[in-house]
C-alpha positions as a printed Julia matrix, in Angstrom:
81×3 Matrix{Float64}:
   0.0     0.0     0.0
   2.49    2.54   -1.24
   0.06    4.91   -2.96
   0.84    3.65   -6.47
  -1.77    2.59   -9.02
  -0.94   -0.18  -11.47
  -3.14   -1.44  -14.29
  -3.41   -4.91  -15.83
  -5.27   -6.44  -18.74
  -7.74   -9.25  -17.94
  -5.1   -11.84  -18.96
  -2.73  -10.51  -16.27
  -0.4    -8.57  -18.58
   0.7    -5.27  -17.05
  -0.32   -2.13  -18.91
   2.69    0.17  -19.31
   1.99    3.73  -18.19
   3.8     6.86  -19.33
   3.72    8.27  -15.79
   3.46    6.75  -12.32
  -0.02    7.19  -10.88
   0.69    8.01   -7.26
  -0.85    9.43   -4.12
   1.12   10.46   -1.03
  -0.58    7.8     1.1
  -2.5     4.54    0.65
  -5.19    4.39   -2.02
  -8.51    3.2    -0.66
 -10.7     3.07   -3.77
 -10.41    3.28   -7.56
 -13.15    3.53  -10.19
 -13.23    4.02  -13.93
 -15.61    6.4   -15.67
 -18.31    4.53  -17.58
 -16.48    5.14  -20.88
 -13.33    3.56  -19.41
 -11.12    6.52  -20.32
 -10.62    8.15  -16.91
  -9.69    6.71  -13.55
 -10.74    8.26  -10.22
  -8.75    7.34   -7.1
  -9.48    8.16   -3.46
  -6.62    8.17   -0.98
  -5.94    8.4     2.72
  -4.01   11.59    1.8
  -7.45   13.26    1.57
  -7.46   13.74   -2.2
  -9.38   12.39   -5.15
  -7.26   12.28   -8.29
  -8.46   11.93  -11.86
  -6.11   10.28  -14.37
  -6.23    9.4   -18.04
  -5.12    5.96  -19.23
  -1.7     7.27  -20.27
  -1.04    8.03  -16.61
  -1.42   11.8   -16.83
  -2.91   13.52  -13.8
  -5.96   15.48  -14.95
  -7.12   16.95  -11.66
  -6.57   16.76   -7.9
  -9.58   17.42   -5.69
  -8.65   18.12   -2.05
 -10.95   17.05    0.75
 -10.87   17.98    4.43
 -12.16   14.58    5.59
 -10.67   11.14    5.07
 -11.78    9.43    1.88
 -12.69    5.77    1.81
 -14.4     5.53   -1.57
 -15.16    7.39   -4.76
 -18.07    6.86   -7.16
 -18.95    8.41  -10.49
 -22.33    9.14  -12.0
 -23.23    7.31  -15.24
 -22.58   10.49  -17.27
 -19.18   11.03  -15.51
 -20.19   14.58  -14.55
 -20.53   14.02  -10.8
 -18.29   12.42   -8.17
 -19.38   11.25   -4.75
 -17.33   10.11   -1.83
């Protein structure tokens, strides 16, 4: 639980990423947007981070409370924690 996200294909082959997807503390939940193009991660570091599949950080959303999960609406326009 080092705060790093790794991706694999269903056959177990690792997906190489251009950048390391990392939080400062343990990641507690990860979800893909319904279109499968964006990843949302919630961490004990009190942030939600949005990433594209190349490993680029799109946005960091700070939170004052601890985060244990993150969910996305079907249209990917709303996050809940």
